[in-house]
Structure formats: C-alpha cells, structure tokens
Amino acid sequence: MEQEGLNVSQVSAKTLEEDWRVVNDSSFTRTLYIITIALESLKYKEIADFIHARLDRYTRNMTFGEHIDNNDIEKLLQDIETCKLLINRTDEYKIRETTNSTKSRVEYILGLSVD
C-alpha cells in the first residue's frame, strides 16, 4: 500500500479517486472496496479515519438494494466486524487522522453517480 512515498491514508483516498466509477457502481461494490482497503491497511498497522468511520457506519446501517446473495452479504458483514475488532482490540493499529479537506473529498467521490 505504501507507494510513491504516500502513507496509508493517502493511498486509500487515491484508490477511491482513481476507481470511483467502479466503486460507485453499487452500494455492495462500494462496501467491498472500503473493506478491502481496510484489510490492506491493517497490514501496515494503520487505517485512515475516513475508512474506519465507514466501517462503523456500515455495521450499523447496511442494506443492499441490489440482488446480492445473502451469503455474500453475511460474509462481508463478518469481515467488517473482524476488521473493527482487530482495530479496536489492540494498540498496534493506529487510526490515522486526515484533514477535513481529505474527508470532504472522499465523501464527494463516494457520492458521485455512475451514468
């Protein structure tokens, strides 16, 4: 995840920005991207605050309007819970704070619609 001298938060935001059309294809795909970024971030023992916040939000209010197999949804929700437990259970993982500008940019990107 460390590329071109960027930290985990910067790579996370860059990934979402570069792949925004795929990310915003559906709420299920968006969630898959977020959890994949979170899992990859854990390898580097830190996670961007905007990714961590989405994990929390998704575990409280996750519904998919698409025709997604219930087993796939259940597995995804289990992965999210596992991620959260790993982050919250140990002090080895750092939640990297980002600027309001970065958070706003990520929110904007995740709100774009694919035509």
mmCIF file with all atom_site columns, C-alpha atoms in Angstrom:
data_model
loop_
_atom_site.group_PDB
_atom_site.id
_atom_site.type_symbol
_atom_site.label_atom_id
_atom_site.label_alt_id
_atom_site.label_comp_id
_atom_site.label_asym_id
_atom_site.label_entity_id
_atom_site.label_seq_id
_atom_site.pdbx_PDB_ins_code
_atom_site.Cartn_x
_atom_site.Cartn_y
_atom_site.Cartn_z
_atom_site.occupancy
_atom_site.B_iso_or_equiv
_atom_site.pdbx_formal_charge
_atom_site.auth_seq_id
_atom_site.auth_comp_id
_atom_site.auth_asym_id
_atom_site.auth_atom_id
_atom_site.pdbx_PDB_model_num
ATOM 1   C CA . MET A 1 1   ? 0.000   0.000   0.000   1.00 0.00 ? 1   MET A CA 1
ATOM 2   C CA . GLU A 1 2   ? 2.955   2.324   0.515   1.00 0.00 ? 2   GLU A CA 1
ATOM 3   C CA . GLN A 1 3   ? 3.543   3.652   -2.971  1.00 0.00 ? 3   GLN A CA 1
ATOM 4   C CA . GLU A 1 4   ? 5.273   6.704   -4.332  1.00 0.00 ? 4   GLU A CA 1
ATOM 5   C CA . GLY A 1 5   ? 6.076   7.846   -0.784  1.00 0.00 ? 5   GLY A CA 1
ATOM 6   C CA . LEU A 1 6   ? 2.394   8.039   0.181   1.00 0.00 ? 6   LEU A CA 1
ATOM 7   C CA . ASN A 1 7   ? 1.037   6.916   3.539   1.00 0.00 ? 7   ASN A CA 1
ATOM 8   C CA . VAL A 1 8   ? -1.912  4.557   4.034   1.00 0.00 ? 8   VAL A CA 1
ATOM 9   C CA . SER A 1 9   ? -4.475  7.375   4.187   1.00 0.00 ? 9   SER A CA 1
ATOM 10  C CA . GLN A 1 10  ? -3.195  8.967   1.009   1.00 0.00 ? 10  GLN A CA 1
ATOM 11  C CA . VAL A 1 11  ? -3.174  5.652   -0.865  1.00 0.00 ? 11  VAL A CA 1
ATOM 12  C CA . SER A 1 12  ? -6.702  4.898   0.380   1.00 0.00 ? 12  SER A CA 1
ATOM 13  C CA . ALA A 1 13  ? -8.018  8.231   -0.894  1.00 0.00 ? 13  ALA A CA 1
ATOM 14  C CA . LYS A 1 14  ? -6.094  7.891   -4.159  1.00 0.00 ? 14  LYS A CA 1
ATOM 15  C CA . THR A 1 15  ? -7.531  4.403   -4.765  1.00 0.00 ? 15  THR A CA 1
ATOM 16  C CA . LEU A 1 16  ? -11.092 5.627   -4.240  1.00 0.00 ? 16  LEU A CA 1
ATOM 17  C CA . GLU A 1 17  ? -10.469 8.608   -6.509  1.00 0.00 ? 17  GLU A CA 1
ATOM 18  C CA . GLU A 1 18  ? -8.898  6.598   -9.329  1.00 0.00 ? 18  GLU A CA 1
ATOM 19  C CA . ASP A 1 19  ? -11.529 3.838   -9.250  1.00 0.00 ? 19  ASP A CA 1
ATOM 20  C CA . TRP A 1 20  ? -14.583 5.985   -8.493  1.00 0.00 ? 20  TRP A CA 1
ATOM 21  C CA . ARG A 1 21  ? -16.652 4.618   -11.388 1.00 0.00 ? 21  ARG A CA 1
ATOM 22  C CA . VAL A 1 22  ? -16.217 1.030   -10.202 1.00 0.00 ? 22  VAL A CA 1
ATOM 23  C CA . VAL A 1 23  ? -16.528 1.976   -6.530  1.00 0.00 ? 23  VAL A CA 1
ATOM 24  C CA . ASN A 1 24  ? -19.832 3.759   -7.067  1.00 0.00 ? 24  ASN A CA 1
ATOM 25  C CA . ASP A 1 25  ? -21.384 1.060   -9.250  1.00 0.00 ? 25  ASP A CA 1
ATOM 26  C CA . SER A 1 26  ? -23.490 -0.161  -6.309  1.00 0.00 ? 26  SER A CA 1
ATOM 27  C CA . SER A 1 27  ? -23.586 0.041   -2.534  1.00 0.00 ? 27  SER A CA 1
ATOM 28  C CA . PHE A 1 28  ? -22.332 -3.548  -2.358  1.00 0.00 ? 28  PHE A CA 1
ATOM 29  C CA . THR A 1 29  ? -19.322 -2.744  -4.572  1.00 0.00 ? 29  THR A CA 1
ATOM 30  C CA . ARG A 1 30  ? -18.625 0.407   -2.566  1.00 0.00 ? 30  ARG A CA 1
ATOM 31  C CA . THR A 1 31  ? -18.665 -1.614  0.639   1.00 0.00 ? 31  THR A CA 1
ATOM 32  C CA . LEU A 1 32  ? -16.351 -4.227  -0.882  1.00 0.00 ? 32  LEU A CA 1
ATOM 33  C CA . TYR A 1 33  ? -13.851 -1.502  -1.787  1.00 0.00 ? 33  TYR A CA 1
ATOM 34  C CA . ILE A 1 34  ? -13.968 0.001   1.687   1.00 0.00 ? 34  ILE A CA 1
ATOM 35  C CA . ILE A 1 35  ? -13.436 -3.356  3.418   1.00 0.00 ? 35  ILE A CA 1
ATOM 36  C CA . THR A 1 36  ? -10.646 -4.306  1.001   1.00 0.00 ? 36  THR A CA 1
ATOM 37  C CA . ILE A 1 37  ? -8.864  -1.034  1.704   1.00 0.00 ? 37  ILE A CA 1
ATOM 38  C CA . ALA A 1 38  ? -9.362  -1.594  5.431   1.00 0.00 ? 38  ALA A CA 1
ATOM 39  C CA . LEU A 1 39  ? -7.950  -5.116  5.313   1.00 0.00 ? 39  LEU A CA 1
ATOM 40  C CA . GLU A 1 40  ? -4.978  -3.974  3.244   1.00 0.00 ? 40  GLU A CA 1
ATOM 41  C CA . SER A 1 41  ? -4.402  -1.092  5.665   1.00 0.00 ? 41  SER A CA 1
ATOM 42  C CA . LEU A 1 42  ? -4.222  -3.500  8.595   1.00 0.00 ? 42  LEU A CA 1
ATOM 43  C CA . LYS A 1 43  ? -1.091  -4.997  7.053   1.00 0.00 ? 43  LYS A CA 1
ATOM 44  C CA . TYR A 1 44  ? 0.558   -1.619  7.661   1.00 0.00 ? 44  TYR A CA 1
ATOM 45  C CA . LYS A 1 45  ? -0.896  -1.340  11.182  1.00 0.00 ? 45  LYS A CA 1
ATOM 46  C CA . GLU A 1 46  ? -2.845  1.826   10.465  1.00 0.00 ? 46  GLU A CA 1
ATOM 47  C CA . ILE A 1 47  ? -6.083  2.829   8.826   1.00 0.00 ? 47  ILE A CA 1
ATOM 48  C CA . ALA A 1 48  ? -7.431  6.129   7.543   1.00 0.00 ? 48  ALA A CA 1
ATOM 49  C CA . ASP A 1 49  ? -10.040 7.705   9.797   1.00 0.00 ? 49  ASP A CA 1
ATOM 50  C CA . PHE A 1 50  ? -12.495 8.030   6.898   1.00 0.00 ? 50  PHE A CA 1
ATOM 51  C CA . ILE A 1 51  ? -12.246 4.277   6.224   1.00 0.00 ? 51  ILE A CA 1
ATOM 52  C CA . HIS A 1 52  ? -12.624 3.445   9.925   1.00 0.00 ? 52  HIS A CA 1
ATOM 53  C CA . ALA A 1 53  ? -15.702 5.692   10.174  1.00 0.00 ? 53  ALA A CA 1
ATOM 54  C CA . ARG A 1 54  ? -17.322 3.960   7.208   1.00 0.00 ? 54  ARG A CA 1
ATOM 55  C CA . LEU A 1 55  ? -16.736 0.541   8.756   1.00 0.00 ? 55  LEU A CA 1
ATOM 56  C CA . ASP A 1 56  ? -18.617 1.688   11.828  1.00 0.00 ? 56  ASP A CA 1
ATOM 57  C CA . ARG A 1 57  ? -21.417 3.202   9.755   1.00 0.00 ? 57  ARG A CA 1
ATOM 58  C CA . TYR A 1 58  ? -21.798 0.099   7.596   1.00 0.00 ? 58  TYR A CA 1
ATOM 59  C CA . THR A 1 59  ? -22.125 -2.266  10.534  1.00 0.00 ? 59  THR A CA 1
ATOM 60  C CA . ARG A 1 60  ? -24.994 -0.197  11.911  1.00 0.00 ? 60  ARG A CA 1
ATOM 61  C CA . ASN A 1 61  ? -26.940 0.516   8.700   1.00 0.00 ? 61  ASN A CA 1
ATOM 62  C CA . MET A 1 62  ? -26.092 -1.910  5.945   1.00 0.00 ? 62  MET A CA 1
ATOM 63  C CA . THR A 1 63  ? -28.779 -2.751  3.434   1.00 0.00 ? 63  THR A CA 1
ATOM 64  C CA . PHE A 1 64  ? -28.312 -3.500  -0.241  1.00 0.00 ? 64  PHE A CA 1
ATOM 65  C CA . GLY A 1 65  ? -30.988 -2.726  -2.797  1.00 0.00 ? 65  GLY A CA 1
ATOM 66  C CA . GLU A 1 66  ? -29.403 -4.954  -5.407  1.00 0.00 ? 66  GLU A CA 1
ATOM 67  C CA . HIS A 1 67  ? -29.991 -8.647  -5.845  1.00 0.00 ? 67  HIS A CA 1
ATOM 68  C CA . ILE A 1 68  ? -26.969 -9.794  -3.875  1.00 0.00 ? 68  ILE A CA 1
ATOM 69  C CA . ASP A 1 69  ? -26.749 -13.279 -2.438  1.00 0.00 ? 69  ASP A CA 1
ATOM 70  C CA . ASN A 1 70  ? -27.460 -13.213 1.300   1.00 0.00 ? 70  ASN A CA 1
ATOM 71  C CA . ASN A 1 71  ? -24.398 -15.384 1.972   1.00 0.00 ? 71  ASN A CA 1
ATOM 72  C CA . ASP A 1 72  ? -22.162 -12.801 0.257   1.00 0.00 ? 72  ASP A CA 1
ATOM 73  C CA . ILE A 1 73  ? -23.704 -10.040 2.343   1.00 0.00 ? 73  ILE A CA 1
ATOM 74  C CA . GLU A 1 74  ? -23.263 -12.039 5.542   1.00 0.00 ? 74  GLU A CA 1
ATOM 75  C CA . LYS A 1 75  ? -19.604 -12.784 4.760   1.00 0.00 ? 75  LYS A CA 1
ATOM 76  C CA . LEU A 1 76  ? -18.944 -9.132  4.008   1.00 0.00 ? 76  LEU A CA 1
ATOM 77  C CA . LEU A 1 77  ? -20.535 -8.035  7.284   1.00 0.00 ? 77  LEU A CA 1
ATOM 78  C CA . GLN A 1 78  ? -18.431 -10.615 9.143   1.00 0.00 ? 78  GLN A CA 1
ATOM 79  C CA . ASP A 1 79  ? -15.284 -9.221  7.503   1.00 0.00 ? 79  ASP A CA 1
ATOM 80  C CA . ILE A 1 80  ? -16.264 -5.716  8.580   1.00 0.00 ? 80  ILE A CA 1
ATOM 81  C CA . GLU A 1 81  ? -16.786 -6.872  12.159  1.00 0.00 ? 81  GLU A CA 1
ATOM 82  C CA . THR A 1 82  ? -13.446 -8.707  12.132  1.00 0.00 ? 82  THR A CA 1
ATOM 83  C CA . CYS A 1 83  ? -11.715 -5.557  10.916  1.00 0.00 ? 83  CYS A CA 1
ATOM 84  C CA . LYS A 1 84  ? -13.322 -3.443  13.610  1.00 0.00 ? 84  LYS A CA 1
ATOM 85  C CA . LEU A 1 85  ? -12.439 -5.944  16.334  1.00 0.00 ? 85  LEU A CA 1
ATOM 86  C CA . LEU A 1 86  ? -8.807  -6.054  15.235  1.00 0.00 ? 86  LEU A CA 1
ATOM 87  C CA . ILE A 1 87  ? -8.553  -2.279  15.165  1.00 0.00 ? 87  ILE A CA 1
ATOM 88  C CA . ASN A 1 88  ? -10.323 -1.705  18.480  1.00 0.00 ? 88  ASN A CA 1
ATOM 89  C CA . ARG A 1 89  ? -8.765  -4.608  20.382  1.00 0.00 ? 89  ARG A CA 1
ATOM 90  C CA . THR A 1 90  ? -5.116  -3.720  20.037  1.00 0.00 ? 90  THR A CA 1
ATOM 91  C CA . ASP A 1 91  ? -2.975  -0.641  20.256  1.00 0.00 ? 91  ASP A CA 1
ATOM 92  C CA . GLU A 1 92  ? -0.834  -1.935  17.387  1.00 0.00 ? 92  GLU A CA 1
ATOM 93  C CA . TYR A 1 93  ? -3.202  -0.373  14.864  1.00 0.00 ? 93  TYR A CA 1
ATOM 94  C CA . LYS A 1 94  ? -3.311  3.375   14.513  1.00 0.00 ? 94  LYS A CA 1
ATOM 95  C CA . ILE A 1 95  ? -6.251  5.339   13.162  1.00 0.00 ? 95  ILE A CA 1
ATOM 96  C CA . ARG A 1 96  ? -4.568  7.984   11.015  1.00 0.00 ? 96  ARG A CA 1
ATOM 97  C CA . GLU A 1 97  ? -6.320  11.333  11.236  1.00 0.00 ? 97  GLU A CA 1
ATOM 98  C CA . THR A 1 98  ? -6.820  13.146  7.955   1.00 0.00 ? 98  THR A CA 1
ATOM 99  C CA . THR A 1 99  ? -7.700  16.721  7.146   1.00 0.00 ? 99  THR A CA 1
ATOM 100 C CA . ASN A 1 100 ? -11.278 17.886  6.710   1.00 0.00 ? 100 ASN A CA 1
ATOM 101 C CA . SER A 1 101 ? -10.381 18.562  3.090   1.00 0.00 ? 101 SER A CA 1
ATOM 102 C CA . THR A 1 102 ? -9.453  14.904  2.545   1.00 0.00 ? 102 THR A CA 1
ATOM 103 C CA . LYS A 1 103 ? -12.594 13.687  4.298   1.00 0.00 ? 103 LYS A CA 1
ATOM 104 C CA . SER A 1 104 ? -14.751 16.030  2.206   1.00 0.00 ? 104 SER A CA 1
ATOM 105 C CA . ARG A 1 105 ? -13.063 14.904  -0.982  1.00 0.00 ? 105 ARG A CA 1
ATOM 106 C CA . VAL A 1 106 ? -13.649 11.220  -0.153  1.00 0.00 ? 106 VAL A CA 1
ATOM 107 C CA . GLU A 1 107 ? -17.306 11.923  0.706   1.00 0.00 ? 107 GLU A CA 1
ATOM 108 C CA . TYR A 1 108 ? -17.680 13.748  -2.620  1.00 0.00 ? 108 TYR A CA 1
ATOM 109 C CA . ILE A 1 109 ? -16.061 10.882  -4.558  1.00 0.00 ? 109 ILE A CA 1
ATOM 110 C CA . LEU A 1 110 ? -18.240 8.272   -2.860  1.00 0.00 ? 110 LEU A CA 1
ATOM 111 C CA . GLY A 1 111 ? -21.310 10.359  -3.641  1.00 0.00 ? 111 GLY A CA 1
ATOM 112 C CA . LEU A 1 112 ? -20.697 10.553  -7.390  1.00 0.00 ? 112 LEU A CA 1
ATOM 113 C CA . SER A 1 113 ? -23.178 8.667   -9.512  1.00 0.00 ? 113 SER A CA 1
ATOM 114 C CA . VAL A 1 114 ? -22.194 6.481   -12.428 1.00 0.00 ? 114 VAL A CA 1
ATOM 115 C CA . ASP A 1 115 ? -24.278 7.162   -15.524 1.00 0.00 ? 115 ASP A CA 1
#
